[in-house]
């Protein structure tokens, strides 16, 4: 499989110029907000209001007052976001939805993803970071939404991105999939977990696989990565080569796990006995790369 056929790559293929040096240029930002050609995404807390399942960008004069966030430039058009208090958001509260609600549309229009991920990643950070972690005082937005500075001790806060590993665990030609305790019995996916302090990504892969399914892993090969602001992760994909095959699930993160050959996988998918991620997730890409063909069914 080539990169062009892997679902998660499409979400990173249309990167915008983030204009980092313009974030403190108040005069330039004011000019962009006065330009009717500028596009603005309105975010209520950490939610957006799509129309017919599609992300809506408005002209600056159609955006309500709020916290201004500079996203950057794509195709010579400046894009901004305005974050408003959910209690003051226009429309009906039920119209405002989280990022997951528009993921199917992103699969059809992946060029929207980098700007949307940027906007909602920062909105989630603003939503969750209300007070200074050092002294507890109020934070003030700076640098067009990319910095929060304490109004008392002057300590700056910057957006966080948590590294998470996600892996296709292989043994010879077989793929291991696991099922979370809360999932239906026919829903399965690749394993994943967060990197801990002082840990390399490869060791995080080995530790997570050992903890969750009791398998030892030898070689770990890097696969690719994907921004995933749900709420603030960078998903780093790997192929983990297991050196043992006896499964012992932890029954906390993983309720069940098993091996599939390609023939068994295709048979179970076609029969509806196996549902795997199908959409823009890097988990889908890992499975597609192992399978050698697009997925025929699954869940979004």
XYZ file of C-alpha atoms in Angstrom:
300
model
C 0.000 0.000 0.000
C 1.248 3.511 -0.775
C 0.878 6.498 1.528
C -1.800 7.924 -0.788
C -4.099 4.962 -0.048
C -3.803 5.185 3.751
C -6.775 6.995 5.348
C -4.949 8.902 8.076
C -2.463 10.497 5.666
C -5.222 12.507 3.987
C -5.848 14.441 7.209
C -2.283 15.762 7.239
C -1.833 16.361 3.516
C -3.177 19.925 3.457
C -1.110 21.696 6.099
C -1.636 25.438 6.406
C 0.922 28.186 7.008
C 0.420 28.871 10.699
C 1.930 32.385 10.594
C 3.581 31.981 13.986
C 5.331 35.342 13.694
C 2.003 37.133 13.180
C 0.451 35.956 16.459
C 1.654 39.041 18.341
C 1.037 41.480 15.482
C -2.169 43.115 16.699
C -2.367 45.543 13.777
C -2.139 42.722 11.228
C -4.739 40.673 13.096
C -7.089 43.666 13.130
C -6.661 43.993 9.360
C -7.588 40.330 8.856
C -10.720 40.717 10.967
C -11.702 43.680 8.786
C -11.169 41.728 5.566
C -14.412 40.118 4.307
C -12.336 37.425 2.607
C -11.038 36.098 5.925
C -12.716 32.878 7.080
C -13.693 32.412 10.726
C -14.709 29.251 12.578
C -16.952 29.869 15.590
C -16.285 27.468 18.472
C -18.511 27.264 21.563
C -16.276 25.973 24.338
C -14.840 23.048 22.412
C -17.741 22.414 20.022
C -18.715 23.583 16.559
C -22.048 24.017 14.783
C -21.955 22.242 11.398
C -24.536 22.619 8.658
C -25.649 19.406 6.938
C -22.686 17.668 8.557
C -20.172 20.121 7.088
C -17.878 22.556 8.871
C -19.059 26.155 8.510
C -16.672 29.098 8.054
C -18.118 32.607 8.172
C -16.977 36.122 7.321
C -15.547 38.154 10.230
C -18.639 40.363 10.478
C -20.781 37.237 10.965
C -18.725 35.988 13.924
C -19.796 36.845 17.478
C -17.361 38.487 19.920
C -15.018 36.028 21.567
C -11.459 34.878 22.105
C -9.562 35.278 18.826
C -7.303 32.454 17.610
C -5.072 32.772 14.551
C -4.974 29.511 12.608
C -3.062 30.681 9.557
C -3.185 30.864 5.798
C -4.323 28.310 3.226
C -4.488 29.138 -0.482
C -3.869 32.811 0.335
C -6.921 32.961 2.602
C -6.436 33.744 6.297
C -8.353 31.493 8.685
C -9.206 32.405 12.269
C -11.296 30.940 15.049
C -13.405 32.726 17.626
C -14.017 30.875 20.888
C -17.202 31.885 22.694
C -18.696 30.847 26.005
C -21.125 27.947 25.423
C -23.765 29.844 27.417
C -23.508 32.743 24.974
C -23.301 30.717 21.759
C -25.902 31.520 19.127
C -28.534 28.985 18.152
C -29.763 25.968 20.088
C -27.319 24.157 22.429
C -27.992 20.795 20.740
C -26.731 22.200 17.426
C -23.195 22.409 18.813
C -21.350 19.108 18.460
C -17.884 17.700 19.303
C -15.237 16.881 16.717
C -16.271 13.228 16.424
C -19.594 14.286 14.925
C -17.890 15.698 11.812
C -15.235 13.011 11.308
C -17.292 11.302 8.564
C -17.371 14.584 6.635
C -13.615 14.987 7.078
C -13.163 11.648 5.339
C -14.893 13.197 2.313
C -13.221 16.617 2.640
C -9.822 15.967 4.292
C -8.501 19.414 3.335
C -10.578 20.789 6.236
C -8.842 18.629 8.836
C -5.597 20.513 9.648
C -7.395 23.822 10.224
C -10.200 22.170 12.192
C -7.805 20.103 14.315
C -5.775 23.250 15.020
C -8.852 25.222 16.049
C -10.462 22.558 18.219
C -7.158 21.526 19.761
C -6.614 25.076 20.975
C -10.257 25.440 21.979
C -10.050 22.283 24.096
C -6.877 23.608 25.733
C -8.563 26.936 26.542
C -11.626 25.059 27.780
C -9.598 22.839 30.127
C -6.934 25.349 31.238
C -8.745 27.938 33.306
C -6.308 28.777 36.125
C -2.568 28.988 36.650
C -1.245 25.586 37.840
C 1.409 27.351 39.963
C -0.663 29.901 41.925
C -4.274 29.316 40.878
C -4.842 32.798 39.484
C -6.706 33.747 36.317
C -5.026 33.230 32.945
C -5.049 35.749 30.111
C -4.948 34.768 26.426
C -1.915 35.966 24.469
C -0.272 35.359 21.078
C -3.588 35.004 19.234
C -4.717 32.168 21.468
C -1.437 30.223 21.530
C -0.316 31.279 25.008
C -2.019 31.730 28.369
C -0.244 33.955 30.875
C -0.967 34.193 34.588
C -2.254 37.604 35.634
C -0.587 37.224 39.067
C 2.747 35.377 38.800
C 3.246 35.990 35.035
C 3.962 32.309 34.361
C 3.164 31.371 30.739
C 1.251 28.234 29.707
C 1.464 26.718 26.246
C -0.767 24.202 24.458
C -0.116 20.575 25.377
C 0.029 17.641 23.017
C 0.170 14.225 24.657
C 2.064 11.524 22.725
C 0.071 8.316 22.378
C 1.243 5.124 20.701
C -1.046 2.983 18.577
C 0.206 -0.277 17.152
C -0.517 -3.159 14.858
C 0.794 -6.158 16.786
C 1.951 -8.833 14.349
C 3.287 -12.352 14.648
C 4.419 -13.747 11.319
C 1.378 -13.025 9.079
C -1.238 -12.674 11.830
C -2.641 -9.475 13.339
C -3.761 -9.084 16.940
C -6.842 -7.018 17.741
C -8.374 -6.224 21.101
C -11.762 -5.215 22.444
C -12.472 -2.688 25.184
C -14.840 -3.869 27.956
C -17.456 -1.257 26.991
C -17.575 -2.265 23.317
C -20.029 -4.662 21.677
C -18.649 -8.171 21.190
C -18.041 -7.752 17.458
C -16.122 -4.459 17.715
C -12.324 -4.747 17.686
C -9.357 -2.447 17.120
C -5.610 -2.085 17.380
C -4.018 -1.518 20.788
C -3.050 1.955 21.985
C -1.834 3.810 25.054
C -0.075 6.922 26.298
C 3.669 7.403 26.565
C 4.800 7.829 30.175
C 7.447 10.287 31.485
C 11.010 9.170 30.781
C 9.887 6.532 28.284
C 10.779 6.141 24.617
C 7.971 5.596 22.150
C 9.218 2.096 21.328
C 9.300 1.149 25.001
C 5.797 2.558 25.409
C 4.648 0.184 22.656
C 6.305 -2.798 24.370
C 4.938 -1.870 27.803
C 1.371 -1.287 26.626
C 1.244 -4.569 24.717
C 2.675 -6.485 27.683
C 0.295 -4.824 30.151
C -2.840 -5.149 28.054
C -2.482 -8.575 26.432
C 0.561 -10.179 28.061
C 2.626 -10.414 24.860
C 6.322 -9.649 24.613
C 7.408 -7.468 21.708
C 10.796 -7.372 20.022
C 11.259 -5.097 17.014
C 9.111 -1.975 16.809
C 8.880 -0.191 13.452
C 7.644 3.374 13.052
C 4.601 3.668 10.778
C 3.327 7.250 10.810
C 1.552 9.819 12.935
C -1.717 11.693 13.105
C -2.902 14.749 15.041
C -5.855 13.654 17.160
C -7.304 16.478 19.293
C -9.675 14.142 21.134
C -8.839 15.883 23.353
C -5.108 16.631 22.893
C -3.118 13.754 21.461
C -0.598 13.058 18.729
C -1.133 9.451 17.673
C 2.160 7.793 16.751
C 1.659 4.578 14.824
C 3.945 1.560 15.007
C 4.155 -2.028 13.857
C 5.055 -4.212 16.850
C 6.528 -7.646 16.189
C 5.465 -10.022 18.963
C 7.932 -12.676 20.141
C 5.259 -14.572 22.116
C 1.701 -15.532 21.142
C -0.116 -16.595 24.343
C -2.651 -13.885 25.188
C -3.420 -12.828 28.768
C -5.726 -9.798 28.786
C -5.700 -7.359 31.685
C -9.552 -7.280 31.806
C -9.387 -3.564 32.566
C -8.385 -1.885 29.306
C -8.887 -5.027 27.217
C -11.747 -7.496 27.699
C -10.669 -9.846 24.921
C -7.968 -10.163 22.268
C -7.193 -12.637 19.528
C -5.092 -13.249 16.425
C -6.429 -13.103 12.860
C -4.854 -14.301 9.644
C -5.781 -12.284 6.543
C -8.145 -15.007 5.392
C -9.881 -15.180 8.782
C -10.056 -11.399 8.963
C -11.739 -11.017 5.568
C -14.146 -13.876 6.258
C -15.236 -12.404 9.600
C -15.573 -8.860 8.223
C -17.707 -10.036 5.313
C -19.892 -12.086 7.667
C -20.385 -9.120 10.021
C -18.672 -10.901 12.895
C -15.822 -8.387 12.973
C -16.171 -4.610 13.000
C -12.952 -2.574 12.950
C -12.294 1.182 12.677
C -13.172 2.410 9.213
C -12.645 6.060 8.449
C -9.832 8.535 8.987
C -8.194 6.975 12.034
C -4.572 5.832 11.944
C -5.900 2.546 13.362
C -7.653 2.049 10.028
C -4.420 2.781 8.187
C -2.477 0.253 10.258
C -5.027 -2.447 9.480
C -5.215 -1.509 5.788
C -1.419 -1.638 5.500
C -1.331 -5.133 7.039
C -4.310 -6.367 5.004
C -3.007 -5.009 1.714
C -6.382 -3.722 0.522
C -9.089 -1.247 1.563
C -11.490 -2.276 4.312
C -14.889 -3.552 3.234
C -16.755 -2.806 6.440
C -16.386 -1.573 9.975
C -17.355 1.310 12.194
C -16.523 5.011 12.175
